[in-house]
PDB file of C-alpha atoms in Angstrom:
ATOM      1  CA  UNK E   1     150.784 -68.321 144.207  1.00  0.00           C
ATOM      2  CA  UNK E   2     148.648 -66.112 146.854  1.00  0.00           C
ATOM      3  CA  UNK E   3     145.604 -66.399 147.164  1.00  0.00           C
ATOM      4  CA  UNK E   4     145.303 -63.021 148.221  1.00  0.00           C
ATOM      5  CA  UNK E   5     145.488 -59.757 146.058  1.00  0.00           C
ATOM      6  CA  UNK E   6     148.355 -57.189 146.487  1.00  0.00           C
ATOM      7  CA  UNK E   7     148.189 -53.604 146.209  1.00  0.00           C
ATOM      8  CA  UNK E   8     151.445 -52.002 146.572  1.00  0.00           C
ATOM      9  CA  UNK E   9     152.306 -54.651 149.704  1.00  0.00           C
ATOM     10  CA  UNK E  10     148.892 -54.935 151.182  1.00  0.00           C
ATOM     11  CA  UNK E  11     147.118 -57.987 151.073  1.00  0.00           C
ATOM     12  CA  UNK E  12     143.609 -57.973 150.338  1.00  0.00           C
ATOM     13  CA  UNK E  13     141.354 -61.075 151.169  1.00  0.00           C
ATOM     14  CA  UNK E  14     139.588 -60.281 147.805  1.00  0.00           C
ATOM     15  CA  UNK E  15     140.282 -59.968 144.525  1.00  0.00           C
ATOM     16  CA  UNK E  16     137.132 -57.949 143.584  1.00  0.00           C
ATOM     17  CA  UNK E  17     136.927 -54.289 143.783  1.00  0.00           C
ATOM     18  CA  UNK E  18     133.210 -52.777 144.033  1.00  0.00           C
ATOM     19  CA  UNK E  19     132.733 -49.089 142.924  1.00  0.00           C
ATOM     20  CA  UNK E  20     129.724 -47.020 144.708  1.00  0.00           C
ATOM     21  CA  UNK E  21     128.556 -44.715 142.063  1.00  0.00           C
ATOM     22  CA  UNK E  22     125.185 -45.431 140.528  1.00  0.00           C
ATOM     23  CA  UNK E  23     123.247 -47.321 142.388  1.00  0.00           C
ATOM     24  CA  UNK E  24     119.336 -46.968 143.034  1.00  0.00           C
ATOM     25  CA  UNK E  25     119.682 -46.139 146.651  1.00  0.00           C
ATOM     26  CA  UNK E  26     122.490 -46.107 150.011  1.00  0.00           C
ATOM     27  CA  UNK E  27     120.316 -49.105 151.085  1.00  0.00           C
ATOM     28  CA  UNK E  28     120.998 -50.956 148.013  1.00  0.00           C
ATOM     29  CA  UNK E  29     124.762 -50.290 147.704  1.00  0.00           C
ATOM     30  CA  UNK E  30     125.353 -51.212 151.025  1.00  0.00           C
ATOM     31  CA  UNK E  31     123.628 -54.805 150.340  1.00  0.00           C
ATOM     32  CA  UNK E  32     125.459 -55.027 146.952  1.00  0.00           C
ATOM     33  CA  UNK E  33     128.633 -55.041 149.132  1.00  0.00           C
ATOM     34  CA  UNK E  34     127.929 -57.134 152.014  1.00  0.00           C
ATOM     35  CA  UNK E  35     126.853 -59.727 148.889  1.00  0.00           C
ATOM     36  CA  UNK E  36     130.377 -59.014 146.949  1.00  0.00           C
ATOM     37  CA  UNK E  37     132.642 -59.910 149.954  1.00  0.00           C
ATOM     38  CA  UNK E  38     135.250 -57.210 148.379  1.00  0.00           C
ATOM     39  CA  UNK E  39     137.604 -55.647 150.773  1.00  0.00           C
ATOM     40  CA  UNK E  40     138.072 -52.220 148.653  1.00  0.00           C
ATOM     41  CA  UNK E  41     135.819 -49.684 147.666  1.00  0.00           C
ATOM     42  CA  UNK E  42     136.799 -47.165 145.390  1.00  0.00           C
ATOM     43  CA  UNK E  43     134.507 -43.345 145.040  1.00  0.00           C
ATOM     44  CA  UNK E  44     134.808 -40.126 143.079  1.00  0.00           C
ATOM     45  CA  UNK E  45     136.001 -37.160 145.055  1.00  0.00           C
ATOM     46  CA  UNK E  46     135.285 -34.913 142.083  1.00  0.00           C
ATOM     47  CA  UNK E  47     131.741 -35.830 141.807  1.00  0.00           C
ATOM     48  CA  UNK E  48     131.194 -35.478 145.734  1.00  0.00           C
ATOM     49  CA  UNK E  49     132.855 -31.541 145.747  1.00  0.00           C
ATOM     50  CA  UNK E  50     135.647 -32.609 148.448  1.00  0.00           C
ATOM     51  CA  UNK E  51     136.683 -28.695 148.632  1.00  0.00           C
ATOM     52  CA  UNK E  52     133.358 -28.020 150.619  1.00  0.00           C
ATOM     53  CA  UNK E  53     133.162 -31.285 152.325  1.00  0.00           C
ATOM     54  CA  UNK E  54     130.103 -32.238 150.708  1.00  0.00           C
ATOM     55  CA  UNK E  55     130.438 -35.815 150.486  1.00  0.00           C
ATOM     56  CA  UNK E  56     131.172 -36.163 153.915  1.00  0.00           C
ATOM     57  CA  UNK E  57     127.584 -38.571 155.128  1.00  0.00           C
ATOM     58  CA  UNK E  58     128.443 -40.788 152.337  1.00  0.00           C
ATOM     59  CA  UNK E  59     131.853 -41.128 152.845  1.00  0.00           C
ATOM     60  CA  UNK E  60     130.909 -42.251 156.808  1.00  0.00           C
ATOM     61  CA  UNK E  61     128.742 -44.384 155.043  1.00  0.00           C
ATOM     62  CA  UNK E  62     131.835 -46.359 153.400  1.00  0.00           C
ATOM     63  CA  UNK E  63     133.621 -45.628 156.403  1.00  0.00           C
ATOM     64  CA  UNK E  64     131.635 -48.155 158.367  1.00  0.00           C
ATOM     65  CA  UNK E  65     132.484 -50.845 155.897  1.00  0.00           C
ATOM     66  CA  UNK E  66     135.826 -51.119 157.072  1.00  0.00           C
ATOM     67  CA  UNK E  67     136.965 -51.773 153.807  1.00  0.00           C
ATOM     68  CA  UNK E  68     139.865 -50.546 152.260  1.00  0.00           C
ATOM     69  CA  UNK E  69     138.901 -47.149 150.292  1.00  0.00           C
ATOM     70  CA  UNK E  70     140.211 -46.232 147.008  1.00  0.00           C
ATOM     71  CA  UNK E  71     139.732 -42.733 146.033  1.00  0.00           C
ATOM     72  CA  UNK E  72     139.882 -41.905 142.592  1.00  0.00           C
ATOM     73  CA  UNK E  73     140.779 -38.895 139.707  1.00  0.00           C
ATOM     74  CA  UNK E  74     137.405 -39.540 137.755  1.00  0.00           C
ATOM     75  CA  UNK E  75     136.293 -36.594 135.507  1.00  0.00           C
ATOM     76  CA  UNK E  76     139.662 -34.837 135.324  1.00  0.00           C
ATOM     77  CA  UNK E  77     141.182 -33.953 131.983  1.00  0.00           C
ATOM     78  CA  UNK E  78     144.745 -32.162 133.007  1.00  0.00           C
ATOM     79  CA  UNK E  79     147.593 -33.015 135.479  1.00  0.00           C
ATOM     80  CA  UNK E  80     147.308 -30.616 137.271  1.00  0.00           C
ATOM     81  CA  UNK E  81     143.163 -30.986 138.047  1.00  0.00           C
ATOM     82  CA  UNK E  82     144.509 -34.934 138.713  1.00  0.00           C
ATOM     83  CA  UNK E  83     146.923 -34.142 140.921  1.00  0.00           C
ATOM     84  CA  UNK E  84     145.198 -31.578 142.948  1.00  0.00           C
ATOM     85  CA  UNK E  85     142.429 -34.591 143.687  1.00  0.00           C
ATOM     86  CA  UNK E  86     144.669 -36.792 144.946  1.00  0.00           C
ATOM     87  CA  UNK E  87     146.599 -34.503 147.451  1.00  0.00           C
ATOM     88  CA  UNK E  88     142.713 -33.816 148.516  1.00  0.00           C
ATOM     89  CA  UNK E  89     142.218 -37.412 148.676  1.00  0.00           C
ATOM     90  CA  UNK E  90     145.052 -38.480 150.527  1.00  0.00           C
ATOM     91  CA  UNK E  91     144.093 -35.472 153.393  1.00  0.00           C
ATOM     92  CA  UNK E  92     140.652 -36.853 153.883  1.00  0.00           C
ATOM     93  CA  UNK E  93     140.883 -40.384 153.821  1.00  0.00           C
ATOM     94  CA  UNK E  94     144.420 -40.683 154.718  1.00  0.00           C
ATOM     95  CA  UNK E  95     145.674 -42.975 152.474  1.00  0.00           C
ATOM     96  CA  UNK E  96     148.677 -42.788 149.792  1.00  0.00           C
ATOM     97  CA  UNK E  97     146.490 -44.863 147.428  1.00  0.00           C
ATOM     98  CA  UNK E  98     144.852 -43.506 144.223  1.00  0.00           C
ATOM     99  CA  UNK E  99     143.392 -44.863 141.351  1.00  0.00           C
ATOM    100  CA  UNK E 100     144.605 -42.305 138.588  1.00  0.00           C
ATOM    101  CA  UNK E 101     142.060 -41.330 135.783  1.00  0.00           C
ATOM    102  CA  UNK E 102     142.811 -38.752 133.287  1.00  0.00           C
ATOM    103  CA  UNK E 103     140.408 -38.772 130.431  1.00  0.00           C
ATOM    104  CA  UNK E 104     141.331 -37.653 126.749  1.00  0.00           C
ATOM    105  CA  UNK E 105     138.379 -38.040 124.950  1.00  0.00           C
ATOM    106  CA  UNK E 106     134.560 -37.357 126.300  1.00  0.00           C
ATOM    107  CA  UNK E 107     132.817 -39.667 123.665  1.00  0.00           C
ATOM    108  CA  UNK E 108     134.350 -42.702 124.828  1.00  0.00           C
ATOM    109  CA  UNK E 109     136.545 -41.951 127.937  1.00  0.00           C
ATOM    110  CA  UNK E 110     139.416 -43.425 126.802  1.00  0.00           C
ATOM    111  CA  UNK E 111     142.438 -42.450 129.081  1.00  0.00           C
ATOM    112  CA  UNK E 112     145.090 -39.749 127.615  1.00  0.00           C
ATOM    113  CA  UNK E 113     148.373 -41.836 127.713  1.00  0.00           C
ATOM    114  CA  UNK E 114     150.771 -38.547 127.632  1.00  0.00           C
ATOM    115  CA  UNK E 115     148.899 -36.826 130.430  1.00  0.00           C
ATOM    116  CA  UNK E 116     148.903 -40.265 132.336  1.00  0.00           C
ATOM    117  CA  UNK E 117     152.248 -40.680 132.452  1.00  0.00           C
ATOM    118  CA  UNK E 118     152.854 -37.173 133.338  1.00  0.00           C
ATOM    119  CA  UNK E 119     150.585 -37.068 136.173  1.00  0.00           C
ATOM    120  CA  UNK E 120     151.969 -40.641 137.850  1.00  0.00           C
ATOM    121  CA  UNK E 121     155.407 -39.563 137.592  1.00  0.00           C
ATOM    122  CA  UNK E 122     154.188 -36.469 139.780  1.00  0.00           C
ATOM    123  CA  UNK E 123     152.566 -38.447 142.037  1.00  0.00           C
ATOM    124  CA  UNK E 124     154.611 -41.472 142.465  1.00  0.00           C
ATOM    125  CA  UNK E 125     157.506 -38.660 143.696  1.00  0.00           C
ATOM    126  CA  UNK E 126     155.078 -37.926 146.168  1.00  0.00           C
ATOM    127  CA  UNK E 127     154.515 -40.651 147.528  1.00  0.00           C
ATOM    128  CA  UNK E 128     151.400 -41.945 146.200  1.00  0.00           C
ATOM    129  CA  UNK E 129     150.929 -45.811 145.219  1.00  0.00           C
ATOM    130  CA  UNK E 130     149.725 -45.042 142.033  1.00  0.00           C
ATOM    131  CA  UNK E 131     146.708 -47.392 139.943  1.00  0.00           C
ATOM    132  CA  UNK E 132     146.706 -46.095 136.735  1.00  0.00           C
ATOM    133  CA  UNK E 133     143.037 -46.850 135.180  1.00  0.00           C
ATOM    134  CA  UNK E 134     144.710 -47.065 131.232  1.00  0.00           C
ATOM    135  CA  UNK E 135     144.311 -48.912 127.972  1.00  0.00           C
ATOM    136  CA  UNK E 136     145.228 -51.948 127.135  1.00  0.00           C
ATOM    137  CA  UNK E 137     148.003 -51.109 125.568  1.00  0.00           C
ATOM    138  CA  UNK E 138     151.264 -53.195 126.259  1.00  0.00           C
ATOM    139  CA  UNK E 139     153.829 -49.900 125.511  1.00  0.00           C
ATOM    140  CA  UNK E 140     151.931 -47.763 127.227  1.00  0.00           C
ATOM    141  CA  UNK E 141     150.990 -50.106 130.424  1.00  0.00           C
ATOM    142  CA  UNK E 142     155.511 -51.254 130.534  1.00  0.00           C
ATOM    143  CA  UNK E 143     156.137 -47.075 130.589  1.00  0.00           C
ATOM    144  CA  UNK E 144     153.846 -47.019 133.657  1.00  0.00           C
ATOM    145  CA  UNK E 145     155.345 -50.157 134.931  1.00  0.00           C
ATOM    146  CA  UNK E 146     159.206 -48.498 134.677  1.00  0.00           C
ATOM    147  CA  UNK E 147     157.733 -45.511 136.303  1.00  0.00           C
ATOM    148  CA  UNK E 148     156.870 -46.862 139.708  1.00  0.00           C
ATOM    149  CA  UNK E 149     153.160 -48.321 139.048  1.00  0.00           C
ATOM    150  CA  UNK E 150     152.973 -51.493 140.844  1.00  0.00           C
ATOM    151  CA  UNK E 151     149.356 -52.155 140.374  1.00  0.00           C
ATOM    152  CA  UNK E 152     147.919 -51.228 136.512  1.00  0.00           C
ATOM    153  CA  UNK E 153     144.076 -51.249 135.804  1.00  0.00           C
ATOM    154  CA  UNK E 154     143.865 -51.494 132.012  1.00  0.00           C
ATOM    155  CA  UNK E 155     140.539 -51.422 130.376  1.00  0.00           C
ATOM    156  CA  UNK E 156     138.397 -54.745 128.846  1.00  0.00           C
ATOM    157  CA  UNK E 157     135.889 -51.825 126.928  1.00  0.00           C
ATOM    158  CA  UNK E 158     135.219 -48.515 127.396  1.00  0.00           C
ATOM    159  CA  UNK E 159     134.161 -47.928 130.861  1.00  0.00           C
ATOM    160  CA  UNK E 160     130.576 -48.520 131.055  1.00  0.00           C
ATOM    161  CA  UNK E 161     129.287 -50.150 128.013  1.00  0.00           C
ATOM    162  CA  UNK E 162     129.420 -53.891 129.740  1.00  0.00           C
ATOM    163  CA  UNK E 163     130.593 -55.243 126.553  1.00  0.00           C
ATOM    164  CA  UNK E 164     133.523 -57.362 127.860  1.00  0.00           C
ATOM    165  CA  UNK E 165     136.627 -58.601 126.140  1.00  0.00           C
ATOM    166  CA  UNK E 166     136.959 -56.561 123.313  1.00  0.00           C
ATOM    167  CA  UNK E 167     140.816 -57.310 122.729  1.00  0.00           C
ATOM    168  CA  UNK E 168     141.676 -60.870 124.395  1.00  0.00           C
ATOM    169  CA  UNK E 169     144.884 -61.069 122.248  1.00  0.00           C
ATOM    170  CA  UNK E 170     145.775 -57.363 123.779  1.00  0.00           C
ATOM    171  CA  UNK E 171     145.106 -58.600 127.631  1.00  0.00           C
ATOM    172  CA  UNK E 172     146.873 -62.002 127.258  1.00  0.00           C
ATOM    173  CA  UNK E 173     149.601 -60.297 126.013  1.00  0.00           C
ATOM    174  CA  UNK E 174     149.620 -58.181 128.584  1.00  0.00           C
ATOM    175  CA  UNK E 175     149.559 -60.475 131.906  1.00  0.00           C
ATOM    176  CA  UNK E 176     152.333 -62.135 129.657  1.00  0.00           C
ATOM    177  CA  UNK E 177     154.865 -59.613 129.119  1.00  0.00           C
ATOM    178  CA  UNK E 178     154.513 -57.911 132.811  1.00  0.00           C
ATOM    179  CA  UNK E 179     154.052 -61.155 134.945  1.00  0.00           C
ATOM    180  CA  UNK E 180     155.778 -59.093 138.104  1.00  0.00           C
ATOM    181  CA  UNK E 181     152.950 -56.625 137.582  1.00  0.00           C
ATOM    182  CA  UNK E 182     149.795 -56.636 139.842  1.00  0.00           C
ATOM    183  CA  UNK E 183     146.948 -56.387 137.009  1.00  0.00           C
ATOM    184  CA  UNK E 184     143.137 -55.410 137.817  1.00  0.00           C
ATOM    185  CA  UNK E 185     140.882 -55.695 134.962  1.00  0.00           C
ATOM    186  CA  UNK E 186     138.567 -51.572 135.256  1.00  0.00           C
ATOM    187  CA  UNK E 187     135.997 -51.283 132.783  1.00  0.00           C
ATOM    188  CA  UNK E 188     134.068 -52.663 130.278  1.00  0.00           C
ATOM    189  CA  UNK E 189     132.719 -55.852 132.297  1.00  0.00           C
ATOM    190  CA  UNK E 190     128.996 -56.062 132.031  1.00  0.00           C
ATOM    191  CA  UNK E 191     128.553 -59.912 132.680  1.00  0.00           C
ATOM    192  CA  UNK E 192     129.603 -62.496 135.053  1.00  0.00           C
ATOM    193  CA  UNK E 193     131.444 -64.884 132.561  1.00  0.00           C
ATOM    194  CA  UNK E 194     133.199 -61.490 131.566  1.00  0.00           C
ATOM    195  CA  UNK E 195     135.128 -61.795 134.996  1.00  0.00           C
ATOM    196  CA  UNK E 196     135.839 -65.246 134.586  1.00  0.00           C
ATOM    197  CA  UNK E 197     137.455 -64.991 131.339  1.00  0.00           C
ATOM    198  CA  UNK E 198     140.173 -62.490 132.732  1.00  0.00           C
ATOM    199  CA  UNK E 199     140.446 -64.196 135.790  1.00  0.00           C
ATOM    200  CA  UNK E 200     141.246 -67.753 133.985  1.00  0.00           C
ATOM    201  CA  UNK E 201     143.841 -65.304 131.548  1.00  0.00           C
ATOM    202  CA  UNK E 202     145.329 -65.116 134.891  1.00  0.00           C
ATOM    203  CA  UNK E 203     144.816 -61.841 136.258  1.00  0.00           C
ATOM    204  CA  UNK E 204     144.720 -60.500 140.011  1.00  0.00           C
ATOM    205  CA  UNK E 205     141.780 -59.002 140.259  1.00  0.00           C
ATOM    206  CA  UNK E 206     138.475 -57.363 138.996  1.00  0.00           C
ATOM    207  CA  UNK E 207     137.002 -53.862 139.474  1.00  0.00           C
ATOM    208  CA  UNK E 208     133.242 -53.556 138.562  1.00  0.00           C
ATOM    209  CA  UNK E 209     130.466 -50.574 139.082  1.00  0.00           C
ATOM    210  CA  UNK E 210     128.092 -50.093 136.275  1.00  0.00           C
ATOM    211  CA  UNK E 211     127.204 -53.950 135.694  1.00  0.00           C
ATOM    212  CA  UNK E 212     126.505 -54.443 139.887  1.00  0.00           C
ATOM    213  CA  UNK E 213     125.036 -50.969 140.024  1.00  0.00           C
ATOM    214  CA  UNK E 214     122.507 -51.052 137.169  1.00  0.00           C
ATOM    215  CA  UNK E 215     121.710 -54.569 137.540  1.00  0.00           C
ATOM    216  CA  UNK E 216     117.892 -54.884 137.947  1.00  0.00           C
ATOM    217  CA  UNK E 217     119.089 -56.721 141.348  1.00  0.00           C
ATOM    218  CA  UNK E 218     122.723 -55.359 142.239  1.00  0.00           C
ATOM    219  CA  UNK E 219     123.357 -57.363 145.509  1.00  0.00           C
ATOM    220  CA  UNK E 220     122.658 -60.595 143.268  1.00  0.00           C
ATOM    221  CA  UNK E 221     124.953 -59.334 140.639  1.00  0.00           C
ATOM    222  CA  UNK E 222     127.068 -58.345 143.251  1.00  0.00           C
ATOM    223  CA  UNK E 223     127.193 -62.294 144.762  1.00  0.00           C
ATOM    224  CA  UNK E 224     127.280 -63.578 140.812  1.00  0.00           C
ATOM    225  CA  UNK E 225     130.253 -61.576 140.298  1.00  0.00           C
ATOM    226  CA  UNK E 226     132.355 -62.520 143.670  1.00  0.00           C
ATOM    227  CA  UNK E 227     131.322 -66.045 142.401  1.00  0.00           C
ATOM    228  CA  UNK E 228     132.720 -65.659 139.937  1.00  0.00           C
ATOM    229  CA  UNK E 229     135.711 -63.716 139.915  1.00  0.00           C
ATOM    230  CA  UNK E 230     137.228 -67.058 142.386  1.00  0.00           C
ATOM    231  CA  UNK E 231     135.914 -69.101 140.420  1.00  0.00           C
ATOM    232  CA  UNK E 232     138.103 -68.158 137.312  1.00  0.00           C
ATOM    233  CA  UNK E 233     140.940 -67.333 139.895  1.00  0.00           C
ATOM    234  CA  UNK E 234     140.454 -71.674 140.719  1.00  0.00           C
ATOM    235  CA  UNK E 235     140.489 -72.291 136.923  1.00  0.00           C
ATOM    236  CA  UNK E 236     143.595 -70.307 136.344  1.00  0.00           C
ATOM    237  CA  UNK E 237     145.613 -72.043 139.359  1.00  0.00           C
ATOM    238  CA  UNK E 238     144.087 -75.517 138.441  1.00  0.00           C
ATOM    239  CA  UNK E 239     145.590 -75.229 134.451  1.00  0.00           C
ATOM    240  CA  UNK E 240     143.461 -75.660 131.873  1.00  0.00           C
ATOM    241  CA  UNK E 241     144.111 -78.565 129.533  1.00  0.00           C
ATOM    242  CA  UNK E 242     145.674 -77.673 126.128  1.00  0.00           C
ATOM    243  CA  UNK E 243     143.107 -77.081 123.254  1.00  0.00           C
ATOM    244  CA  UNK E 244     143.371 -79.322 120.859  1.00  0.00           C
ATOM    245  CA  UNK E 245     141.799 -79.207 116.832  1.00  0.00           C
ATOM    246  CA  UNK E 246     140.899 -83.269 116.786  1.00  0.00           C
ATOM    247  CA  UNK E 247     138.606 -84.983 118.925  1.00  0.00           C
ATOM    248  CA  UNK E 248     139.665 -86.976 121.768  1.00  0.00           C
ATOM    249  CA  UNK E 249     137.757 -89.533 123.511  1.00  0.00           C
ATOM    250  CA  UNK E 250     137.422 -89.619 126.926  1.00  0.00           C
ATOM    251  CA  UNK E 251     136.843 -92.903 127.652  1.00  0.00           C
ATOM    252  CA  UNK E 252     140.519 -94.509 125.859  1.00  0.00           C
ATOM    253  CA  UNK E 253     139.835 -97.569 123.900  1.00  0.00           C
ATOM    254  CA  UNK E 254     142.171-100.054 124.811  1.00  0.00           C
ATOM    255  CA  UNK E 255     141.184-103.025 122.551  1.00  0.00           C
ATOM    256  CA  UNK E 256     138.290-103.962 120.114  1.00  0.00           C
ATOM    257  CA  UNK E 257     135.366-105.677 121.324  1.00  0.00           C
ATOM    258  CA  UNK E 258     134.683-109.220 121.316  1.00  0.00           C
ATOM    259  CA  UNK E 259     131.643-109.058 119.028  1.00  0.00           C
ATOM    260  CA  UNK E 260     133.476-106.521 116.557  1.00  0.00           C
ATOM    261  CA  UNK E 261     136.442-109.314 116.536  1.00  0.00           C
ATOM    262  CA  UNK E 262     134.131-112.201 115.824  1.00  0.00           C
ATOM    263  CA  UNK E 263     131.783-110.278 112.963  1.00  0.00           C
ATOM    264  CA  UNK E 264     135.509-109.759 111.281  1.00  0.00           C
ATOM    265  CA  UNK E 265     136.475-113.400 111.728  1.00  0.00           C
ATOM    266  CA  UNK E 266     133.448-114.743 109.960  1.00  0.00           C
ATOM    267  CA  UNK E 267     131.677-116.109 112.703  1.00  0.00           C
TER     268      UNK E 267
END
């Protein structure tokens, strides 16, 4: 299995994805991703009003990273607003790649499945390498699949609320049924251990903001995290033992001591 992560025939050296939204300063995102080691970035066009240019001294400012830059649809609620940001996206950073969010409910951003599968069958015919951000739903997540969506980013929790694993049964069943699928766990990770559990489920990679950003130190949490996101990666390729419901010693027995033997002999 590679030890590399691969995102639509691109190998990445790193299977964690750092957003750059968020944090307290430039100074302190910058350190939060030397610390991380990831080798993609994804940003918000939308929130950085790419029509004027506006974002254009922060988007140097990733630039100089040389890291791999994933632009995403954040904060757009039809196709057509989703699609329109990526054909932006793809003229300013020149890439085909877009991470494809299309929110249908404000209260807990959950994705809107219709208008998701609308928008990356619009995109995917032209010639985007779609990564849908979606639910963890397993119907919803094989439709994008069939489509033409290599990569899929389903949610842990609602973005932002660090709460981790909600469903485990939902994600296992997930990296089960689409094992040809590249899956990135997007939102809902607030903790370290969070990571590790999806990693050791046995999937490709990890894609945090809020829990590096609004960490009291983020380029800690950003080190924490890249530890470890490989370190369930190991577990997963190592193979856990089976569980088991009776003890089992680890020492084996193999006969009874002398002493025992002799106290049961009489002597």
């Amino acid at each position: 299995m590679s030890e590399t992560l691969d995102i639509y025939g691109t190998a990445l050296p790193s299977r964690l994805i750092l957003g750059t939204s968020l944090y307290p300063s430039p100074a302190i995102m910058q350190q939060a991703i030397t610390a991380s080691g990831c080798a993609a970035l994804t940003l918000s066009l939308r929130r950085q009003a790419p029509e004027q240019r506006g974002g254009e001294q922060f988007w140097q400012g990733l630039r100089s990273f040389n890291l791999h830059l994933l632009p995403n649809t954040a904060g757009c609620h039809t196709v057509q607003q989703a699609v329109t940001l990526a054909q932006m996206s793809r003229e300013i950073f020149h890439t085909n790649w877009i991470k494809l969010e299309l929110i249908g409910d404000d209260y807990n951003l959950q994705p809107d499945a219709v208008l998701l599968l609308s928008a990356a069958e619009q995109l995917l015919a032209a010639g985007f390498n779609v990564l849908p951000y979606c639910t963890d739903d397993l119907v919803l997540c094989k439709r994008l699949f069939e489509l033409g969506c290599k990569v899929l980013m389903p949610w842990a929790a609602p973005i932002g609320t660090g709460l981790g694993v909600l469903n485990p049964y939902a994600l296992r069943t997930l990296r089960e049924r689409l094992p040809e699928a590249t899956l990135i766990v997007d939102a809902g990770l607030g903790l370290p251990s969070h990571a590790c559990q999806v990693m050791e489920m046995g999937f490709d990679g990890v894609l945090l903001n809020s829990a590096v950003a609004l960490a009291k130190k983020p380029p800690l949490m950003a080190l924490a995290f890249a530890n470890a996101v490989h370190a369930g990666r190991s577990a997963f390729l190592a193979g856990a033992m089976p569980p088991q419901h009776l003890a089992s010693p680890s020492t084996p027995v193999l006969g009874m001591p002398f002493w025992l033997q002799e106290t049961q002999n009489g002597h």
